[in-house]
Amino acid sequence: MPTETFEFQVEARQLLQLMIHSVYSNKDVFLRELVSNASDALDKLRLEKLWDDGLDADVSDLHIDIDIDREARTLTVRDNGIGMSYEEVGRLIGTIANSGTAQFLQELREARDAAGEEGLIGQFGVGFYSGFMVADEVTLLTRRAGEDRGTRWTSRGEGTYTLETVDNAPQGTSVTLHLKPADPENQLHDYTSPWKIREIIKRYSDFITWPVRMVPEKTGEGEETPEPETLNSMKALWARPRDEVSDDEYHELYKHIGHDRRDPLETIRLQAEGTFEYQALLFLPEHAPYDLFTRDFKRGLQLYVKRVLIMEECEALLPPYLRFVKGVVDAADLSLNVSREILQQDRHIEMMRRRLTKKVLSTVKDLMAKDQDRYATFWREFGTVLKEGLVTDTENRDAILAVASFASTHHDTEPTTLKQYVERMEEGQEDIYYLTGESRQSIESSPHMEAFRDRGIEVLLLTDPVDEVWADAVGEYEGKKLRSVAKGRIDLGTEGEEEADDEREKRSEEYAGLLGWMKEQLDEEIKEVRLSSRLTVSPACVVSDANDLTPALENMYRSMGQEVPRAKRILELNPDHQLVKGLNQAYKEREDRTELAGTVELLHGLAVLAEGGQPKEPARFVKLMADRMERAL
């Protein structure tokens, strides 16, 4: 049959022009696509041979070859798989027949981020065309298994292609790329360089079932051609039986994909079967990376489809609060046409995300129950980020609370869980008490802790910035309200409730004048002055109203660009403190209270300082303090 020339359909010409003019920022993916196509061809031949034992095809050494010719500037990817007939070449390669081409072209034009582009290139029929990103001309030679004659397809991507029948073509398919002229200033994309080919195969196709071989270049004239070098490991650890994989092999894989020199803390395997099959191999690191909380932190699992890497960092497979988890997910039926936007809406991806999340949390729970040392390491490194899920993932909130632990006044060094806290609660105690701050030391020194310390009531000591947010969002645990000891009124109860009520009423009457006058003096700063039931040592403290945001939470929201009104605080006085008693006596005895006003301002400033804040006018506060100290000498 003579050589025939055909014209590409309109949409195919548009696609070729986009390829040729480098719409893709990462050209390396062309080799991933060609190797993936070759791997599929080998899979199909193996299956067809199983179905038809009489098929005249050699399946004794199925493999993929990569040949480089530096002088001719050609790169050839060859397989001995199922191959294609003349009609199949015209239908599958000469045209883009699927009905989604127009939509794909639109997405292709709009794609700008490299990861999205890499995903879009996987569209059926497009993987082959990706060769035109790096080649001026592409030649395909193929023979279908069981047929006598082969087919050659050739095109320069300029609107036409040729087809011809050839004799003596080997079984399978070879794609030869006549590479574009070399760019001396960009050696990173020299596809005649063996190290570059090794790098691409290792990155994208390391776990393909079939060997990917490359014949090394000769080192001198007259030397024999070296033995082919196998570039991929073919070790898809997640697909091998558990008892056939050693811990060392798991650890080496983690170090490779996690870019970590240490062994992982825990290895997690998951295999889902049924209508949608996939396998996952995940790792919990032993140490948090230095940039875990930075905006540029790269998160996500490696996503494979039939052992071909489709996306290096698939963020959709795990929620952001599990961004420290490393690993791979290999799906059997997922389309190669996956951009980041498509992944967000894919129900299979959502199914995997939900199950992987639950699997990670259940693994942490097992660590907590079986190995306290390793759990302690995990929580020390990743507890802060995991607690983000208490705010963002209501579906798994209970599971996160079950594996969370916190510092507490119950023990100086060992953390406690909410379950353990509830089990230790005093009879009649209705709330779980906590206090937030920059450090354990600063929290324990807070005036808000005095009555709790005297009564021996346990308080959780929360020192992470996220604690302010999740405690407010969660609200309760097993019917017990989570309550900040720095918010609202605190009534811990005492023996003889009636007598205590009578005493509080008498004191309120005794201090009523002072409290009202102090409110007038501090009106710009506070909303109320009242007597305190939480102070036993300090003269005063400032607290937030029960439904108000704390200053720390206000600052956190503002740092995220959210405008929130600044809430006035409440000043509480300790009626048993000599300073407060003296102030009340002076208020009653003096008509000129100018000097007392300065004392009130100092008292409020000291209360603000005690909780880690800063007086509104630090210079004025210092001057008032210096004046008082001078008079005392």
mmCIF file of C-alpha atoms in Angstrom, residues 511-531 545 567-573 583 587 593 596-597 599-601 603-604:
data_model
loop_
_atom_site.group_PDB
_atom_site.id
_atom_site.type_symbol
_atom_site.label_atom_id
_atom_site.label_comp_id
_atom_site.label_asym_id
_atom_site.label_seq_id
_atom_site.Cartn_x
_atom_site.Cartn_y
_atom_site.Cartn_z
ATOM 1 C CA TYR A 511 -17.822 48.146 97.612
ATOM 2 C CA ALA A 512 -20.689 49.470 95.485
ATOM 3 C CA GLY A 513 -19.527 53.080 95.591
ATOM 4 C CA LEU A 514 -15.918 52.269 94.712
ATOM 5 C CA LEU A 515 -16.913 49.940 91.865
ATOM 6 C CA GLY A 516 -19.155 52.566 90.282
ATOM 7 C CA TRP A 517 -16.554 55.309 90.618
ATOM 8 C CA MET A 518 -13.785 53.106 89.152
ATOM 9 C CA LYS A 519 -16.025 52.301 86.188
ATOM 10 C CA GLU A 520 -16.315 56.029 85.502
ATOM 11 C CA GLN A 521 -12.507 56.489 85.709
ATOM 12 C CA LEU A 522 -11.770 53.579 83.350
ATOM 13 C CA ASP A 523 -14.785 53.910 81.090
ATOM 14 C CA GLU A 524 -12.745 53.971 77.846
ATOM 15 C CA GLU A 525 -10.987 50.723 78.743
ATOM 16 C CA ILE A 526 -13.496 48.526 80.565
ATOM 17 C CA LYS A 527 -17.185 47.702 80.486
ATOM 18 C CA GLU A 528 -17.581 46.762 84.189
ATOM 19 C CA VAL A 529 -15.803 46.680 87.547
ATOM 20 C CA ARG A 530 -16.862 43.904 89.904
ATOM 21 C CA LEU A 531 -15.686 41.784 92.817
ATOM 22 C CA ASP A 545 -17.210 38.587 79.065
ATOM 23 C CA ALA A 567 -14.299 44.302 73.050
ATOM 24 C CA LYS A 568 -13.997 46.104 76.366
ATOM 25 C CA ARG A 569 -12.818 43.909 79.236
ATOM 26 C CA ILE A 570 -14.063 43.480 82.797
ATOM 27 C CA LEU A 571 -11.903 44.485 85.782
ATOM 28 C CA GLU A 572 -12.311 42.185 88.787
ATOM 29 C CA LEU A 573 -11.104 43.156 92.284
ATOM 30 C CA LEU A 583 -8.518 51.832 98.162
ATOM 31 C CA TYR A 587 -12.598 56.363 98.494
ATOM 32 C CA ARG A 593 -9.977 61.619 94.729
ATOM 33 C CA LEU A 596 -6.861 57.820 93.871
ATOM 34 C CA ALA A 597 -7.617 58.039 90.145
ATOM 35 C CA THR A 599 -3.892 54.485 91.775
ATOM 36 C CA VAL A 600 -6.904 53.030 89.926
ATOM 37 C CA GLU A 601 -5.094 53.495 86.604
ATOM 38 C CA LEU A 603 -4.178 48.871 89.376
ATOM 39 C CA HIS A 604 -5.770 48.347 85.978
#
